[in-house]
Coordinates of C-alpha atoms and ligand atoms in Angstrom, one line a residue:
M1 CA 193.1 249.0 200.6
P2 CA 191.9 249.5 197.0
D3 CA 188.2 248.9 196.4
N4 CA 188.1 246.5 193.4
T5 CA 184.3 246.5 193.3
L6 CA 184.0 250.1 192.2
T7 CA 182.5 251.1 188.8
T8 CA 182.4 254.4 187.0
Q9 CA 178.7 254.6 187.8
E10 CA 179.6 255.3 191.4
Y11 CA 181.6 258.3 190.3
T12 CA 178.8 259.6 188.1
S13 CA 176.2 262.1 189.3
S14 CA 172.6 262.2 188.1
Y15 CA 173.3 265.4 186.0
K16 CA 173.9 265.0 182.3
P17 CA 176.9 266.9 180.8
T18 CA 176.0 270.0 178.8
W19 CA 179.2 270.3 176.8
C20 CA 178.9 270.6 173.0
P21 CA 178.8 267.2 171.3
G22 CA 182.4 266.2 170.4
C23 CA 183.9 268.4 173.1
G24 CA 187.2 267.0 174.6
N25 CA 185.8 267.5 178.1
F26 CA 183.9 264.2 177.6
G27 CA 187.1 262.3 177.0
I28 CA 188.8 263.8 180.1
N29 CA 185.8 263.2 182.3
A30 CA 185.7 259.6 181.2
A31 CA 189.4 259.1 181.7
V32 CA 189.4 260.7 185.2
K33 CA 186.6 258.3 186.3
N34 CA 188.3 255.3 184.7
A35 CA 191.5 256.2 186.5
L36 CA 189.9 256.6 189.9
V37 CA 188.0 253.3 189.5
G38 CA 191.2 251.6 188.2
L39 CA 193.1 252.8 191.4
G40 CA 190.2 251.5 193.5
I41 CA 189.8 254.8 195.4
P42 CA 186.4 255.1 197.1
T43 CA 184.4 258.3 196.2
H44 CA 184.4 259.6 199.8
Q45 CA 188.2 259.9 199.7
V46 CA 188.4 262.0 196.6
V47 CA 188.0 265.8 196.4
M48 CA 188.1 267.6 193.0
I49 CA 188.4 271.4 192.9
F50 CA 187.2 273.1 189.7
G51 CA 188.0 276.5 188.3
I52 CA 186.0 278.6 185.8
G53 CA 185.6 277.5 182.2
C54 CA 183.6 275.0 180.2
F55 CA 185.4 272.2 182.0
G56 CA 184.3 273.8 185.3
N57 CA 180.7 272.6 185.3
G58 CA 182.3 269.1 185.3
S59 CA 181.8 269.6 189.1
N60 CA 178.2 268.7 188.5
F61 CA 178.9 265.4 186.8
Y62 CA 181.0 263.7 189.5
A63 CA 179.6 261.9 192.5
N64 CA 182.7 262.3 194.7
Y65 CA 183.4 265.5 196.7
V66 CA 183.7 268.6 194.6
F67 CA 184.4 272.3 195.1
H68 CA 183.7 274.8 192.3
G69 CA 185.6 277.9 193.1
I70 CA 186.6 281.2 191.6
H71 CA 188.6 281.9 188.5
G72 CA 192.3 280.7 188.7
R73 CA 192.1 279.6 192.3
T74 CA 192.0 275.8 192.1
L75 CA 195.5 275.3 193.5
P76 CA 195.3 277.4 196.7
V77 CA 191.9 275.7 197.6
A78 CA 193.4 272.2 196.8
S79 CA 196.5 273.0 198.8
G80 CA 194.3 274.0 201.8
I81 CA 192.3 270.8 201.6
K82 CA 195.4 268.7 201.3
L83 CA 197.0 270.3 204.3
A84 CA 193.8 269.8 206.4
N85 CA 193.6 266.2 205.5
H86 CA 196.5 264.8 203.6
E87 CA 194.9 261.3 203.5
L88 CA 192.5 262.5 200.8
T89 CA 193.2 262.2 197.0
V90 CA 193.0 265.9 195.9
I91 CA 192.7 266.8 192.2
A92 CA 192.7 270.4 191.0
D93 CA 190.9 270.6 187.6
A94 CA 191.5 273.7 185.6
G95 CA 191.6 275.1 182.1
D96 CA 194.5 276.7 180.2
G97 CA 193.1 280.2 180.8
D98 CA 192.1 279.4 184.4
G99 CA 195.2 277.5 185.4
Y100 CA 197.9 279.3 183.5
G101 CA 196.4 282.8 183.1
E102 CA 194.4 283.9 186.1
G103 CA 196.1 281.1 188.1
G104 CA 199.6 281.4 186.7
N105 CA 201.1 282.6 189.9
H106 CA 199.6 279.8 191.9
F107 CA 200.8 277.3 189.3
I108 CA 204.4 278.4 189.6
H109 CA 204.5 278.3 193.4
T110 CA 202.6 275.0 193.8
C111 CA 205.3 273.4 191.5
R112 CA 207.9 274.7 194.0
S113 CA 206.1 273.4 197.1
N114 CA 205.8 269.8 195.8
I115 CA 202.5 269.4 197.7
D116 CA 200.9 266.1 196.9
L117 CA 198.3 267.2 194.4
T118 CA 197.3 266.3 190.9
F119 CA 196.8 269.3 188.6
I120 CA 194.7 268.4 185.5
V121 CA 194.6 271.2 182.9
H122 CA 192.1 271.1 180.0
D123 CA 194.3 272.9 177.4
N124 CA 192.2 273.9 174.3
R125 CA 194.2 277.1 173.7
M126 CA 191.1 279.3 174.3
Y127 CA 188.7 280.8 176.7
S128 CA 185.7 278.9 175.3
L129 CA 183.1 279.6 178.0
T130 CA 183.3 283.3 177.1
Q131 CA 183.0 282.2 173.4
G132 CA 186.5 282.0 172.0
Q133 CA 189.1 284.4 173.2
L134 CA 192.9 283.9 173.2
S135 CA 194.3 281.9 176.1
P136 CA 198.0 281.8 177.3
T137 CA 198.8 278.6 175.4
A138 CA 197.6 279.9 172.0
P139 CA 200.5 280.1 169.4
K140 CA 201.8 283.3 168.0
G141 CA 199.6 284.6 165.2
F142 CA 196.5 282.7 166.4
L143 CA 193.3 284.2 165.2
T144 CA 190.5 284.5 167.7
K145 CA 187.7 287.0 168.5
S146 CA 190.1 288.9 170.7
T147 CA 193.0 288.7 168.3
P148 CA 191.4 289.4 164.8
F149 CA 194.9 290.2 163.4
G150 CA 196.7 287.3 165.2
S151 CA 198.2 286.9 168.6
L152 CA 201.3 289.0 169.2
E153 CA 202.5 287.1 172.3
T154 CA 204.8 284.1 172.8
P155 CA 202.8 281.2 174.0
F156 CA 203.0 280.0 177.7
N157 CA 204.8 276.7 177.9
P158 CA 203.3 274.9 180.9
L159 CA 205.6 271.8 180.7
A160 CA 208.7 273.9 180.8
V161 CA 207.4 276.2 183.5
A162 CA 206.5 273.2 185.6
L163 CA 210.0 271.7 185.1
I164 CA 212.0 274.8 185.9
N165 CA 210.0 275.5 189.0
G166 CA 210.5 272.0 190.6
A167 CA 207.5 269.9 189.7
T168 CA 208.3 266.3 190.3
F169 CA 205.8 264.8 187.8
V170 CA 205.2 266.5 184.4
A171 CA 203.1 264.8 181.7
Q172 CA 200.9 265.6 178.7
G173 CA 197.9 263.8 177.4
F174 CA 195.3 264.0 174.6
S175 CA 191.5 264.2 175.3
S176 CA 190.7 261.9 172.4
D177 CA 193.0 259.0 173.5
I178 CA 191.0 257.9 176.5
P179 CA 192.9 254.6 177.3
H180 CA 196.3 256.5 177.2
L181 CA 194.9 259.4 179.2
T182 CA 193.5 257.0 181.8
E183 CA 196.9 255.5 182.4
L184 CA 198.5 259.0 182.6
I185 CA 195.9 260.1 185.2
K186 CA 196.5 257.0 187.2
K187 CA 200.2 257.7 187.2
A188 CA 199.7 261.4 188.1
I189 CA 197.4 260.5 191.1
S190 CA 199.7 257.7 192.3
H191 CA 202.7 260.1 192.2
R192 CA 203.7 261.4 195.7
G193 CA 204.2 265.2 195.1
F194 CA 202.9 267.8 192.7
A195 CA 201.8 266.3 189.4
L196 CA 201.0 268.4 186.3
L197 CA 199.0 266.7 183.6
N198 CA 198.5 269.1 180.7
I199 CA 195.8 267.7 178.4
L200 CA 195.6 268.8 174.7
Q201 CA 191.9 269.2 174.4
V202 CA 189.7 269.7 171.4
C203 CA 187.1 272.5 171.4
V204 CA 184.9 271.7 168.4
T205 CA 182.9 274.9 168.6
F206 CA 185.6 277.7 168.8
N207 CA 188.9 276.2 167.9
K208 CA 188.6 275.2 164.2
V209 CA 192.4 275.0 163.8
N210 CA 193.5 272.5 166.5
T211 CA 191.0 269.8 165.6
E212 CA 191.1 266.1 166.5
Q213 CA 192.6 265.3 163.1
W214 CA 195.1 268.1 163.5
Y215 CA 196.3 266.7 166.8
K216 CA 196.3 263.1 165.5
E217 CA 198.7 264.1 162.7
R218 CA 201.2 265.7 165.1
I219 CA 201.0 263.7 168.4
Y220 CA 203.6 261.0 169.3
K221 CA 203.9 258.9 172.4
L222 CA 207.1 259.4 174.5
E223 CA 207.0 255.8 175.6
T224 CA 207.7 254.7 172.1
T225 CA 210.9 256.7 172.0
Q226 CA 214.2 256.4 174.1
H227 CA 212.9 259.1 176.5
D228 CA 214.2 258.7 180.1
I229 CA 211.6 260.1 182.5
K230 CA 214.3 260.6 185.2
N231 CA 216.5 262.7 182.9
Y232 CA 215.8 266.4 183.6
G233 CA 217.7 267.7 180.7
Q234 CA 215.9 265.4 178.3
A235 CA 212.5 266.3 179.7
L236 CA 213.3 270.0 179.3
T237 CA 214.5 269.5 175.8
V238 CA 211.2 267.8 174.9
A239 CA 209.2 270.5 176.6
L240 CA 211.1 273.3 174.8
K241 CA 211.0 271.8 171.4
Q242 CA 208.7 274.0 169.4
D243 CA 208.2 272.1 166.2
D244 CA 205.3 270.5 164.5
K245 CA 205.3 267.4 166.7
L246 CA 203.5 267.2 170.1
P247 CA 204.6 264.7 172.8
I248 CA 202.2 262.9 175.0
G249 CA 203.2 260.7 177.9
V250 CA 205.3 261.3 181.0
L251 CA 208.1 263.8 180.4
Y252 CA 209.6 263.7 183.9
Q253 CA 209.1 262.0 187.3
I254 CA 211.3 262.0 190.3
E255 CA 210.8 261.5 194.1
R256 CA 211.5 264.1 196.6
P257 CA 209.9 264.9 200.0
T258 CA 206.5 266.5 199.7
Y259 CA 205.4 269.7 201.5
E260 CA 203.4 267.6 203.9
D261 CA 206.3 265.3 204.7
Q262 CA 208.3 268.3 205.9
L263 CA 205.7 269.9 208.1
P264 CA 206.2 268.6 211.6
Q265 CA 202.7 269.6 212.7
I266 CA 201.1 267.1 210.3
K267 CA 203.8 264.6 209.8
E268 CA 202.4 262.0 212.2
Q269 CA 198.7 262.6 211.7
P270 CA 196.4 264.7 209.4
L271 CA 195.3 268.0 211.0
I272 CA 191.6 267.0 211.1
K273 CA 192.5 263.9 213.3
Q274 CA 194.3 265.9 215.9
K275 CA 192.8 266.8 219.2
I276 CA 192.1 270.4 219.8
D277 CA 190.8 270.2 223.4
N278 CA 194.2 271.0 224.9
V279 CA 195.1 273.8 222.5
D280 CA 195.4 277.1 224.4
I281 CA 195.0 280.1 222.0
S282 CA 194.4 282.6 224.8
K283 CA 197.9 284.1 224.3
S284 CA 197.3 284.7 220.6
L285 CA 193.9 286.3 221.4
E286 CA 195.6 288.6 223.9
E287 CA 197.5 290.2 221.0
Y288 CA 194.2 291.4 219.5
K289 CA 193.0 293.1 222.6
Ligands
SF4_301 FE1 183.7 272.2 174.8 FE2 184.4 274.2 173.3 FE3 181.8 273.6 173.6 FE4 183.2 274.6 175.6 S1 182.7 275.6 173.7 S2 181.8 272.9 175.7 S3 185.2 273.7 175.3 S4 183.4 272.3 172.6

């Protein structure tokens, strides 16, 4: 039953954000809280798992349950929490370096599993916490402290990777359009299955190329086009299109059984609600003697 009395205040801890003034993390933080309040989910039913990056100290600024883990490992921790208690709303909150670099392998295989998680990725094309090195999503030729002659590598395409590996919800948002982002987060959380929401995020301190104005000149909303979110081919075409236009909105959404739906052990009841008094592990222990 949604709690319609909630306000964002209940989702806000007493710590003040320490991000640079103008950082896109503020917009994402506000949109996540708006979405949770809009869906009426009480704080004790929400767990957010944070990786390493500027976004990561967001774990201090929420009043719901949080876990701040190691670099690139938000998804395995989130998956473990979800399997232990699949009645919780579980959100993995990563950066482009954290989620697609260090955590790239986990990203691919969580798409395949279709476990019911929301994966929010703050994509500012940089490792900003360590002061502005190249991340996997940076375009070819990108100049950073670690690529003074320009990046030599083809950028990682998270939307296409998610689609070809079986993600059932794939979307992209923009950190400066909070109302639009709020709606996308609500859709991602409400989706049953693995939901990727890549968020184009402004880093005012180290990324002087992809500024708010730069994004505003290139972004278009998929819902204002003829885009069909159930059409896999169309979604992949949008994801692969590498021109000067950047789509935001839902690229793809379908329903298929989640990982939890298919696990007989937790199908009827979450693991944490099951009785363990009658479980006999003596045979398993024998093997270690
Ligand atoms: Fe935000 Fe960039 Fe400052 Fe980090 S360095 S807090 S990403 S603006």
